[in-house]
Short mmCIF file of C-alpha atoms and ligand atoms in Angstrom, two decimals:
data_model
loop_
_atom_site.label_atom_id
_atom_site.label_comp_id
_atom_site.label_asym_id
_atom_site.label_seq_id
_atom_site.Cartn_x
_atom_site.Cartn_y
_atom_site.Cartn_z
CA UNK A 1306 -106.51 189.35 28.34
CA UNK A 1307 -102.86 187.43 28.24
CA UNK A 1308 -101.83 187.89 32.18
CA UNK A 1309 -98.98 186.77 33.97
CA UNK A 1310 -98.66 186.91 38.27
CA UNK A 1311 -95.45 187.23 39.52
CA UNK A 1312 -95.55 185.53 43.27
CA UNK A 1313 -97.47 182.62 44.08
CA UNK A 1314 -98.44 183.05 47.65
CA UNK A 1315 -101.95 183.56 48.91
CA UNK A 1316 -102.55 186.62 47.07
CA UNK A 1317 -101.20 185.54 43.46
CA UNK A 1318 -102.47 182.13 43.79
CA UNK A 1319 -105.98 183.40 44.11
CA UNK A 1320 -105.46 185.83 41.65
CA UNK A 1321 -104.24 183.65 39.31
CA UNK A 1322 -107.09 180.92 39.95
CA UNK A 1323 -110.04 183.34 39.64
CA UNK A 1324 -108.23 185.64 36.79
CA UNK A 1325 -108.29 182.33 34.74
CA UNK A 1326 -111.54 181.32 35.91
CA UNK A 1327 -113.17 184.84 34.20
CA UNK A 1328 -111.43 183.45 30.84
CA UNK A 1329 -108.50 185.38 31.20
CA UNK A 1330 -105.13 183.41 30.13
CA UNK A 1331 -102.59 183.32 33.34
CA UNK A 1332 -98.70 182.33 33.44
CA UNK A 1333 -97.91 182.08 37.06
CA UNK A 1334 -94.25 182.89 38.19
CA UNK A 1335 -93.15 181.76 41.57
CA UNK A 1336 -88.67 181.10 42.22
CA UNK A 1337 -90.27 178.25 44.15
CA UNK A 1338 -90.16 175.05 42.66
CA UNK A 1339 -92.94 173.35 44.90
CA UNK A 1340 -95.32 175.91 44.37
CA UNK A 1341 -94.50 175.55 40.14
CA UNK A 1342 -95.21 172.51 40.31
CA UNK A 1343 -97.81 172.16 42.14
CA UNK A 1344 -100.20 174.68 39.99
CA UNK A 1345 -99.17 172.53 36.79
CA UNK A 1346 -100.16 169.84 38.47
CA UNK A 1347 -103.26 171.91 39.03
CA UNK A 1348 -103.28 171.76 42.88
CA UNK A 1349 -103.20 175.25 44.74
CA UNK A 1350 -100.15 176.45 46.21
CA UNK A 1351 -102.12 177.67 49.79
CA UNK A 1352 -104.87 176.25 51.83
CA UNK A 1353 -108.13 178.44 50.74
CA UNK A 1354 -111.50 177.29 50.41
CA UNK A 1355 -112.78 175.61 46.95
CA UNK A 1356 -109.19 177.57 45.15
CA UNK A 1357 -107.81 173.69 44.45
CA UNK A 1358 -111.31 172.97 42.65
CA UNK A 1359 -110.39 176.96 40.53
CA UNK A 1360 -107.11 175.95 39.65
CA UNK A 1361 -107.98 172.47 38.55
CA UNK A 1362 -110.41 173.50 36.60
CA UNK A 1363 -108.23 176.73 35.03
CA UNK A 1364 -104.93 174.55 34.05
CA UNK A 1365 -107.46 171.30 32.35
CA UNK A 1366 -108.66 174.22 30.50
CA UNK A 1367 -105.56 175.28 29.24
CA UNK A 1368 -105.67 179.22 30.55
CA UNK A 1369 -103.66 178.58 33.29
CA UNK A 1370 -99.97 177.95 34.10
CA UNK A 1371 -96.54 178.68 36.10
CA UNK A 1372 -93.23 178.71 35.41
CA UNK A 1373 -90.27 180.38 36.94
CA UNK A 1374 -88.69 181.82 33.96
CA UNK A 1375 -89.91 185.47 33.94
CA UNK A 1376 -89.25 185.88 30.10
CA UNK A 1377 -91.78 183.73 28.75
CA UNK A 1378 -94.06 184.91 31.29
CA UNK A 1379 -93.20 188.81 30.19
CA UNK A 1380 -93.15 187.40 26.61
CA UNK A 1381 -96.11 185.49 26.68
CA UNK A 1382 -98.52 188.06 28.04
CA UNK A 1383 -99.72 192.05 27.82
CA UNK A 1384 -100.20 192.82 31.52
CA UNK A 1385 -98.12 191.40 35.10
CA UNK A 1386 -98.85 191.89 38.42
CA UNK A 1387 -96.68 191.39 41.07
CA UNK A 1388 -97.83 189.84 44.19
CA UNK A 1389 -94.61 189.15 45.72
CA UNK A 1390 -94.53 189.22 49.35
CA UNK A 1391 -93.59 192.83 51.16
CA UNK A 1392 -92.54 191.51 54.55
CA UNK A 1393 -91.30 193.93 57.91
CA UNK A 1394 -87.92 194.60 58.28
CA UNK A 1395 -86.35 194.15 61.84
CA UNK A 1396 -86.88 198.24 61.72
CA UNK A 1397 -90.26 198.23 60.81
CA UNK A 1398 -89.75 199.35 57.66
CA UNK A 1399 -91.56 197.54 54.71
CA UNK A 1400 -88.63 195.19 52.78
CA UNK A 1401 -89.67 196.00 49.17
CA UNK A 1402 -86.37 194.16 48.30
CA UNK A 1403 -88.44 191.18 46.04
CA UNK A 1404 -90.98 194.00 44.41
CA UNK A 1405 -87.58 195.66 43.08
CA UNK A 1406 -86.17 192.28 42.34
CA UNK A 1407 -89.24 191.14 40.00
CA UNK A 1408 -89.14 194.60 38.24
CA UNK A 1409 -85.41 194.04 37.59
CA UNK A 1410 -86.66 190.61 36.36
CA UNK A 1411 -89.40 191.98 34.25
CA UNK A 1412 -87.36 195.34 32.81
CA UNK A 1413 -85.03 193.37 31.13
CA UNK A 1414 -86.96 190.97 29.10
CA UNK A 1415 -89.00 194.15 28.70
CA UNK A 1416 -85.60 195.57 26.72
CA UNK A 1417 -86.40 192.82 23.84
CA UNK A 1418 -90.10 193.29 23.94
CA UNK A 1419 -91.26 195.17 20.73
CA UNK A 1420 -94.90 195.40 22.40
CA UNK A 1421 -96.59 197.57 25.30
CA UNK A 1422 -96.48 196.00 28.09
CA UNK A 1423 -98.10 197.03 31.91
CA UNK A 1424 -96.96 196.09 34.67
CA UNK A 1425 -99.45 196.17 37.95
CA UNK A 1426 -98.70 196.59 41.76
CA UNK A 1427 -101.18 194.34 43.36
CA UNK A 1428 -98.42 193.76 46.60
CA UNK A 1429 -99.12 196.00 49.17
CA UNK A 1430 -96.54 198.97 48.91
CA UNK A 1431 -96.10 202.31 50.71
CA UNK A 1432 -96.78 205.41 48.86
CA UNK A 1433 -94.35 206.52 46.80
CA UNK A 1434 -92.89 202.89 45.78
CA UNK A 1435 -93.74 202.99 42.73
CA UNK A 1436 -92.60 206.09 42.26
CA UNK A 1437 -89.32 205.79 43.99
CA UNK A 1438 -88.44 202.02 43.19
CA UNK A 1439 -90.55 200.23 40.76
CA UNK A 1440 -90.77 202.88 38.15
CA UNK A 1441 -86.70 203.74 38.01
CA UNK A 1442 -86.44 199.89 38.59
CA UNK A 1443 -87.84 199.11 35.17
CA UNK A 1444 -86.87 201.44 32.97
CA UNK A 1445 -83.26 200.91 34.42
CA UNK A 1446 -83.52 197.43 33.38
CA UNK A 1447 -85.43 197.94 30.52
CA UNK A 1448 -83.78 201.40 28.79
CA UNK A 1449 -87.16 201.79 28.11
CA UNK A 1450 -89.82 205.13 29.36
CA UNK A 1451 -92.99 205.18 31.46
CA UNK A 1452 -95.64 205.96 29.75
CA UNK A 1453 -93.79 205.47 25.89
CA UNK A 1454 -92.96 201.40 25.90
CA UNK A 1455 -94.88 200.30 29.10
CA UNK A 1456 -97.53 201.42 31.37
CA UNK A 1457 -97.67 201.07 35.64
CA UNK A 1458 -100.41 200.76 37.60
CA UNK A 1459 -101.46 199.38 41.50
CA UNK A 1460 -104.45 197.55 42.14
CA UNK A 1461 -104.41 196.78 45.93
CA UNK A 1462 -105.50 193.31 47.25
CA UNK A 1463 -108.35 193.34 49.88
CA UNK A 1464 -108.79 189.88 50.38
CA UNK A 1465 -109.18 187.83 53.31
CA UNK A 1466 -107.53 184.76 53.83
CA UNK A 1467 -109.95 181.85 54.58
CA UNK A 1468 -113.12 183.48 52.66
CA UNK A 1469 -110.44 184.71 49.71
CA UNK A 1470 -112.39 183.70 46.22
CA UNK A 1471 -115.50 184.94 48.22
CA UNK A 1472 -113.66 188.29 48.83
CA UNK A 1473 -112.38 188.18 45.18
CA UNK A 1474 -115.54 188.23 43.65
CA UNK A 1475 -117.72 190.07 46.03
CA UNK A 1476 -114.87 193.19 46.86
CA UNK A 1477 -115.85 195.67 49.04
CA UNK A 1478 -114.21 197.60 45.66
CA UNK A 1479 -111.91 197.62 43.47
CA UNK A 1480 -108.84 200.14 43.26
CA UNK A 1481 -107.07 200.98 40.21
CA UNK A 1482 -103.91 203.81 40.71
CA UNK A 1483 -103.10 204.72 37.05
CA UNK A 1484 -100.90 208.00 35.84
CA UNK A 1485 -102.46 207.87 32.61
CA UNK A 1486 -106.37 206.79 31.03
CA UNK A 1487 -104.92 203.81 29.04
CA UNK A 1488 -103.32 201.78 31.94
CA UNK A 1489 -106.21 202.77 34.38
CA UNK A 1490 -108.78 201.65 31.55
CA UNK A 1491 -106.48 198.72 31.09
CA UNK A 1492 -106.51 197.22 34.92
CA UNK A 1493 -109.75 198.11 35.27
CA UNK A 1494 -110.81 195.91 32.30
CA UNK A 1495 -109.36 192.81 34.36
CA UNK A 1496 -112.18 192.39 36.57
CA UNK A 1497 -115.19 193.32 33.93
CA UNK A 1498 -118.52 191.44 35.29
CA UNK A 1499 -117.47 192.05 39.09
CA UNK A 1500 -120.03 194.16 40.70
CA UNK A 1501 -117.85 196.66 43.30
CA UNK A 1502 -117.71 200.01 42.72
CA UNK A 1503 -114.86 200.79 41.03
CA UNK A 1504 -112.46 203.89 41.98
CA UNK A 1505 -109.51 204.76 39.09
CA UNK A 1506 -107.29 207.21 41.17
CA UNK A 1507 -103.67 208.53 41.22
CA UNK A 1508 -101.16 205.88 42.27
CA UNK A 1509 -99.91 207.27 45.70
CA UNK A 1510 -103.89 207.62 46.79
CA UNK A 1511 -104.16 203.92 45.46
CA UNK A 1512 -100.69 202.94 47.63
CA UNK A 1513 -102.53 204.43 50.70
CA UNK A 1514 -106.07 203.29 50.45
CA UNK A 1515 -104.58 199.91 51.41
CA UNK A 1516 -102.95 201.43 54.55
CA UNK A 1517 -105.36 203.44 55.89
CA UNK A 1518 -108.10 199.96 55.45
CA UNK A 1519 -105.78 197.83 57.04
CA UNK A 1520 -104.84 200.16 59.84
CA UNK A 1521 -108.31 201.05 60.33
CA UNK A 1522 -109.11 197.06 60.58
CA UNK A 1523 -106.16 196.94 63.41
CA UNK A 1524 -107.66 200.11 64.91
CA UNK A 1525 -111.24 198.37 65.32
CA UNK A 1526 -109.88 195.36 66.72
CA UNK A 1527 -107.61 197.21 69.02
CA UNK A 1528 -110.01 199.62 70.39
CA UNK A 1529 -112.80 196.96 70.78
CA UNK A 1530 -110.62 195.09 72.77
CA UNK A 1531 -109.67 197.74 75.07
CA UNK A 1532 -113.67 198.69 75.45
CA UNK A 1533 -113.65 194.80 76.28
CA UNK A 1534 -111.15 194.90 78.90
CA UNK A 1535 -112.73 198.03 80.54
CA UNK A 1536 -116.01 196.61 80.12
CA UNK A 1537 -114.57 193.09 82.11
CA UNK A 1538 -112.64 195.43 84.54
CA UNK A 1539 -116.46 196.77 85.39
CA UNK A 1540 -118.11 193.66 85.27
CA UNK A 1541 -120.04 194.84 81.76
CA UNK A 1542 -120.58 192.20 78.85
CA UNK A 1543 -118.29 193.42 76.49
CA UNK A 1544 -120.25 191.66 73.41
CA UNK A 1545 -123.42 193.11 74.44
CA UNK A 1546 -122.25 196.68 74.81
CA UNK A 1547 -120.50 196.14 71.13
CA UNK A 1548 -123.27 194.47 69.41
CA UNK A 1549 -125.46 198.16 70.37
CA UNK A 1550 -122.65 199.96 69.22
CA UNK A 1551 -122.38 198.42 65.98
CA UNK A 1552 -126.10 198.62 65.42
CA UNK A 1553 -125.71 202.46 65.61
CA UNK A 1554 -124.81 202.75 61.42
CA UNK A 1555 -125.47 206.51 61.51
CA UNK A 1556 -122.56 207.59 64.07
CA UNK A 1557 -120.52 204.89 65.22
CA UNK A 1558 -119.99 202.52 61.60
CA UNK A 1559 -120.68 205.40 59.16
CA UNK A 1560 -118.33 207.96 57.53
CA UNK A 1561 -119.22 210.39 60.71
CA UNK A 1562 -115.84 212.07 62.56
CA UNK A 1563 -113.41 209.60 59.80
CA UNK A 1564 -112.07 213.05 57.76
CA UNK A 1565 -108.90 214.67 58.33
CA UNK A 1566 -109.36 217.67 60.38
CA UNK A 1567 -108.60 219.98 63.19
CA UNK A 1568 -108.77 218.25 66.67
CA UNK A 1569 -111.71 217.61 68.58
CA UNK A 1570 -113.39 219.57 71.38
CA UNK A 1571 -116.76 220.04 72.90
CA UNK A 1572 -118.32 219.27 76.08
CA UNK A 1573 -118.39 216.03 75.58
CA UNK A 1574 -115.53 214.17 73.28
CA UNK A 1575 -112.64 215.00 75.37
CA UNK A 1576 -114.78 214.61 78.80
CA UNK A 1577 -115.97 211.28 78.35
CA UNK A 1578 -112.23 209.77 77.08
CA UNK A 1579 -110.66 211.51 79.83
CA UNK A 1580 -113.39 209.74 82.60
CA UNK A 1581 -113.50 206.59 80.77
CA UNK A 1582 -109.14 206.41 80.99
CA UNK A 1583 -108.97 207.83 84.12
CA UNK A 1584 -111.67 204.67 85.55
CA UNK A 1585 -109.40 202.20 83.31
CA UNK A 1586 -105.90 203.72 85.06
CA UNK A 1587 -108.30 203.39 88.68
CA UNK A 1588 -108.57 200.30 87.82
CA UNK A 1589 -104.51 198.93 87.00
CA UNK A 1590 -106.03 198.52 83.32
CA UNK A 1591 -103.56 199.28 80.82
CA UNK A 1592 -105.06 200.51 77.54
CA UNK A 1593 -102.65 202.33 75.19
CA UNK A 1594 -105.40 202.96 72.28
CA UNK A 1595 -108.03 204.95 74.33
CA UNK A 1596 -104.77 206.55 76.44
CA UNK A 1597 -103.43 207.72 73.11
CA UNK A 1598 -106.41 209.78 72.06
CA UNK A 1599 -106.33 212.87 73.74
CA UNK A 1600 -102.33 213.15 73.61
CA UNK A 1601 -103.14 212.54 69.53
CA UNK A 1602 -105.59 214.99 69.50
CA UNK A 1603 -103.74 217.48 71.23
CA UNK A 1604 -100.57 217.11 69.13
CA UNK A 1605 -103.17 218.20 66.22
CA UNK A 1606 -103.83 221.56 68.21
CA UNK A 1607 -99.96 221.96 68.22
CA UNK A 1608 -100.10 221.18 64.48
CA UNK A 1609 -102.43 223.42 63.85
CA UNK A 1610 -100.75 226.17 66.20
CA UNK A 1611 -97.28 225.49 64.89
CA UNK A 1612 -98.68 226.07 61.35
CA UNK A 1613 -99.48 229.90 62.18
CA UNK A 1614 -96.35 230.06 63.97
CA UNK A 1615 -94.45 228.92 60.40
CA UNK A 1616 -96.59 231.39 58.44
CA UNK A 1617 -94.75 234.38 59.89
CA UNK A 1618 -97.02 236.69 59.80
CA UNK A 1619 -99.38 238.84 62.06
CA UNK A 1620 -101.80 239.58 63.59
CA UNK A 1621 -103.93 236.95 63.18
CA UNK A 1622 -108.04 236.80 62.73
CA UNK A 1623 -109.89 233.60 63.94
CA UNK A 1624 -112.67 233.18 62.08
CA UNK A 1625 -115.05 230.82 64.12
CA UNK A 1626 -114.61 229.48 67.79
CA UNK A 1627 -117.01 226.87 68.81
CA UNK A 1628 -116.60 223.21 68.33
CA UNK A 1629 -118.28 223.03 65.18
CA UNK A 1630 -120.34 225.96 63.40
CA UNK A 1631 -124.13 225.99 64.22
CA UNK A 1632 -123.18 226.44 67.84
CA UNK A 1633 -122.24 228.77 70.44
CA UNK A 1634 -120.74 225.48 73.15
CA UNK A 1635 -117.41 226.79 73.76
CA UNK A 1636 -116.00 224.62 76.34
CA UNK A 1637 -113.18 222.43 75.12
CA UNK A 1638 -113.21 224.55 71.81
CA UNK A 1639 -109.32 223.56 70.37
CA UNK A 1640 -109.83 227.12 68.60
CA UNK A 1641 -110.02 228.56 71.58
CA UNK A 1642 -106.78 226.46 72.89
CA UNK A 1643 -105.02 228.10 70.03
CA UNK A 1644 -105.89 231.38 70.66
CA UNK A 1645 -104.64 230.71 74.43
CA UNK A 1646 -101.38 229.64 72.56
CA UNK A 1647 -101.13 232.67 70.45
CA UNK A 1648 -101.97 235.48 73.30
CA UNK A 1649 -99.06 233.70 75.53
CA UNK A 1650 -96.68 233.98 72.14
CA UNK A 1651 -97.91 237.91 72.13
CA UNK A 1652 -100.15 237.46 68.66
CA UNK A 1653 -102.55 240.30 68.13
CA UNK A 1654 -105.60 238.38 68.00
CA UNK A 1655 -109.49 239.38 66.55
CA UNK A 1656 -112.19 236.61 66.68
CA UNK A 1657 -115.34 236.58 64.57
CA UNK A 1658 -117.91 234.29 65.49
CA UNK A 1659 -121.73 235.08 64.51
CA UNK A 1660 -122.91 232.30 66.87
CA UNK A 1661 -120.76 233.53 70.02
CA UNK A 1662 -121.98 236.69 71.29
CA UNK A 1663 -120.72 237.47 75.08
CA UNK A 1664 -124.06 238.90 76.56
CA UNK A 1665 -126.16 235.99 75.55
CA UNK A 1666 -123.60 233.38 76.59
CA UNK A 1667 -124.49 231.97 79.77
CA UNK A 1668 -123.20 228.92 82.64
CA UNK A 1669 -120.93 226.59 82.04
CA UNK A 1670 -120.08 228.14 78.83
CA UNK A 1671 -119.51 231.62 79.90
CA UNK A 1672 -117.24 230.55 82.66
CA UNK A 1673 -115.49 228.36 80.91
CA UNK A 1674 -114.54 231.23 77.77
CA UNK A 1675 -113.73 234.14 80.77
CA UNK A 1676 -111.16 231.25 82.64
CA UNK A 1677 -109.33 230.51 79.22
CA UNK A 1678 -109.25 234.12 78.10
CA UNK A 1679 -110.73 236.52 80.97
CA UNK A 1680 -109.69 239.56 78.36
CA UNK A 1681 -111.96 237.82 75.78
CA UNK A 1682 -114.24 240.85 74.93
CA UNK A 1683 -111.67 242.75 73.53
CA UNK A 1684 -110.70 240.18 70.50
CA UNK A 1685 -113.81 239.70 69.59
CA UNK A 1686 -114.81 241.51 66.94
CA UNK A 1687 -118.81 242.24 65.52
CA UNK A 1688 -118.05 241.81 61.30
CA UNK A 1689 -117.05 239.38 59.29
CA UNK A 1690 -114.81 242.61 57.60
CA UNK A 1691 -113.54 243.72 60.61
CA UNK A 1692 -111.73 240.32 61.20
CA UNK A 1693 -110.53 240.34 57.66
CA UNK A 1694 -109.42 243.76 58.00
CA UNK A 1695 -107.00 243.18 60.71
CA UNK A 1696 -105.53 239.52 60.31
CA UNK A 1697 -102.49 239.24 57.80
CA UNK A 1698 -102.92 235.56 59.15
CA UNK A 1699 -106.90 234.52 58.62
CA UNK A 1700 -106.78 231.50 60.63
CA UNK A 1701 -110.87 229.34 59.48
CA UNK A 1702 -111.64 227.62 62.83
CA UNK A 1703 -115.01 226.51 62.25
CA UNK A 1704 -116.92 225.35 58.61
CA UNK A 1705 -119.59 228.41 59.40
CA UNK A 1706 -121.18 228.24 55.73
CA UNK A 1707 -120.03 232.53 55.55
CA UNK A 1708 -116.10 231.32 55.10
CA UNK A 1709 -116.67 228.57 52.54
CA UNK A 1710 -116.99 231.89 49.38
CA UNK A 1711 -113.76 233.86 50.85
CA UNK A 1712 -110.91 233.38 48.61
CA UNK A 1713 -111.44 237.01 45.99
CA UNK A 1714 -111.74 238.83 49.68
CA UNK A 1715 -108.30 237.57 50.72
CA UNK A 1716 -105.48 240.32 50.15
CA UNK A 1717 -101.85 239.60 48.82
CA UNK A 1718 -100.31 239.96 51.92
CA UNK A 1719 -102.53 237.28 53.69
CA UNK A 1720 -101.98 234.07 54.40
CA UNK A 1721 -104.87 231.73 54.98
CA UNK A 1722 -104.71 228.79 57.64
CA UNK A 1723 -107.46 226.43 57.07
CA UNK A 1724 -108.35 223.46 60.15
CA UNK A 1725 -111.51 222.77 58.07
CA UNK A 1726 -110.94 222.61 54.71
CA UNK A 1727 -112.72 225.08 52.70
CA UNK A 1728 -112.74 224.01 48.84
CA UNK A 1729 -112.79 227.59 47.89
CA UNK A 1730 -109.18 228.89 49.82
CA UNK A 1731 -107.28 225.75 47.97
CA UNK A 1732 -107.49 227.94 44.80
CA UNK A 1733 -104.87 230.59 47.13
CA UNK A 1734 -101.78 229.67 45.44
CA UNK A 1735 -99.09 230.09 47.99
CA UNK A 1736 -101.30 231.99 50.61
CA UNK A 1737 -102.90 228.75 51.80
CA UNK A 1738 -101.90 225.92 54.14
CA UNK A 1739 -103.94 223.40 55.41
CA UNK A 1740 -103.73 221.47 58.59
CA UNK A 1741 -103.93 217.75 57.19
CA UNK A 1742 -103.75 218.58 53.30
N1 NAD B 1302 -101.92 187.40 52.58
C1 NAD B 1302 -103.31 188.00 52.07
O1 NAD B 1302 -104.20 188.09 53.25
C2 NAD B 1302 -102.88 189.73 51.94
C3 NAD B 1302 -104.10 190.76 51.33
C4 NAD B 1302 -103.93 191.74 50.84
C5 NAD B 1302 -102.65 191.79 49.92
N2 NAD B 1302 -101.84 191.10 50.92
C6 NAD B 1302 -100.15 191.45 50.29
O2 NAD B 1302 -100.04 190.81 48.70
C7 NAD B 1302 -98.61 190.55 49.23
C8 NAD B 1302 -98.08 189.22 48.43
O3 NAD B 1302 -98.51 188.57 50.15
P1 NAD B 1302 -98.63 186.97 49.92
O4 NAD B 1302 -99.49 186.93 51.46
O5 NAD B 1302 -99.87 186.39 48.65
O6 NAD B 1302 -97.19 186.56 50.33
P2 NAD B 1302 -96.79 185.18 50.28
O7 NAD B 1302 -95.62 185.55 51.08
O8 NAD B 1302 -97.87 183.92 50.45
O9 NAD B 1302 -96.48 185.00 48.58
C9 NAD B 1302 -95.03 185.36 47.97
C10 NAD B 1302 -94.81 184.85 47.12
O10 NAD B 1302 -93.77 185.09 46.25
C11 NAD B 1302 -92.89 184.31 45.69
N3 NAD B 1302 -91.49 185.32 45.40
C12 NAD B 1302 -91.05 186.25 46.37
N4 NAD B 1302 -89.79 186.59 45.46
C13 NAD B 1302 -90.00 186.39 44.21
C14 NAD B 1302 -89.42 186.54 42.54
N5 NAD B 1302 -88.17 187.50 42.60
N6 NAD B 1302 -89.93 185.92 41.91
C15 NAD B 1302 -91.14 185.61 41.44
N7 NAD B 1302 -91.37 184.97 42.81
C16 NAD B 1302 -91.37 185.30 44.02
C17 NAD B 1302 -92.89 183.30 46.92
O11 NAD B 1302 -91.96 182.55 46.39
C18 NAD B 1302 -94.06 183.58 47.21
O12 NAD B 1302 -94.45 182.74 46.80
C19 NAD B 1302 -97.85 191.38 50.27
O13 NAD B 1302 -97.44 192.72 49.80
C20 NAD B 1302 -99.01 191.32 50.91
O14 NAD B 1302 -98.76 192.23 52.04
C21 NAD B 1302 -101.61 189.87 51.13
#
């Protein structure tokens, strides 16, 4: 393929070198005279292990050159990868001005180009940037139409500086965001031969994946550091603790607990987060990440409550009260917290949970329930039918299997608030709202 790469910094230089080593012909574009001269002399413009050799070989074989001339690059290629910087503005927002100005340059050339051209954003940009900035700018500058004259896609980069070449050849995944199949296939074909999962997804998903990844990595570092701080405070080796932590690939380093949903609850997580944060405070340790977990969880409960209020209907039926399906443990159940708030606002609430039977509840669990909602016996109903008949709002509180195929039974006057993501309900147009979807 003939490819132009705009921006010859870390990402652009590695991308240019590696793609030309796959046999593609690459023209790199940068306004920095120095970077253009370095590439044309067969040198890397950035310090990165083995990149000098890759660039030297590609330039010597005539598969890589650099220029400042966007016209030469766009007319001489079928696809442009935009790899320019997207730094922070003073207020924290993303500065996309370089992306926008490259789009304007490419668009002006496209005005005079009769063949199809694909523009791919490899720079990290916030979700919606391609829709709101890249496409309008390309269409304005070219006078042409997306999908008719040119294609646009997203292809975020996952390399780490220092191991960039190895990461390029062995990425954790290849993500391609595209609106049409043709563009998706064309971008994916750049990486033919790379052994990594390839996911072709909507453009906004591809843009967001990069952020969820990077924020997660940042959160991991901050989490490990705070665990280290508290370990040091109590005289424990934090590395030993985190080594053991990392060996648990069932619950710790795993997909478990990593899907958007309702607040966590139960007899352990809230209590244990609270205790550790309290211990840190008593040691005068300031741990902002760990301290923000419970407030974040409470916000999610408030979101669920607000969704019910905003639906503007009463009465309410709650399906599933325990913090997860298949248990009758109600301690710190966020659904119970929701029920308490609804009652406080005068809602007529009924609750159905096949696993919760007042006669069988004992000990701390029973005490907790009656402390939260003293007249709970008048709210619990015996059957799903009764619950469905009562509420104008049906709240799905946990993932019990019997709540997964109810959409046919929802009346036109009812509205479903889903805290769990029951796929079946999502076909209820205009009668459904999910907590984080
Ligand atoms: N560095 C990384 O490890 C890494 C990893 C993944 C993603 N990213 C993302 O990739 C993007 C690029 O990052 P980077 O570290 O390579 O940036 P960088 O600052 O090293 O390089 C950007 C290059 O773009 C050039 N440039 C700016 N405007 C231009 C224009 N109008 N025309 C031509 N060239 C222009 C600059 O001269 C510079 O050489 C950013 O969005 C970044 O967030 C970076």
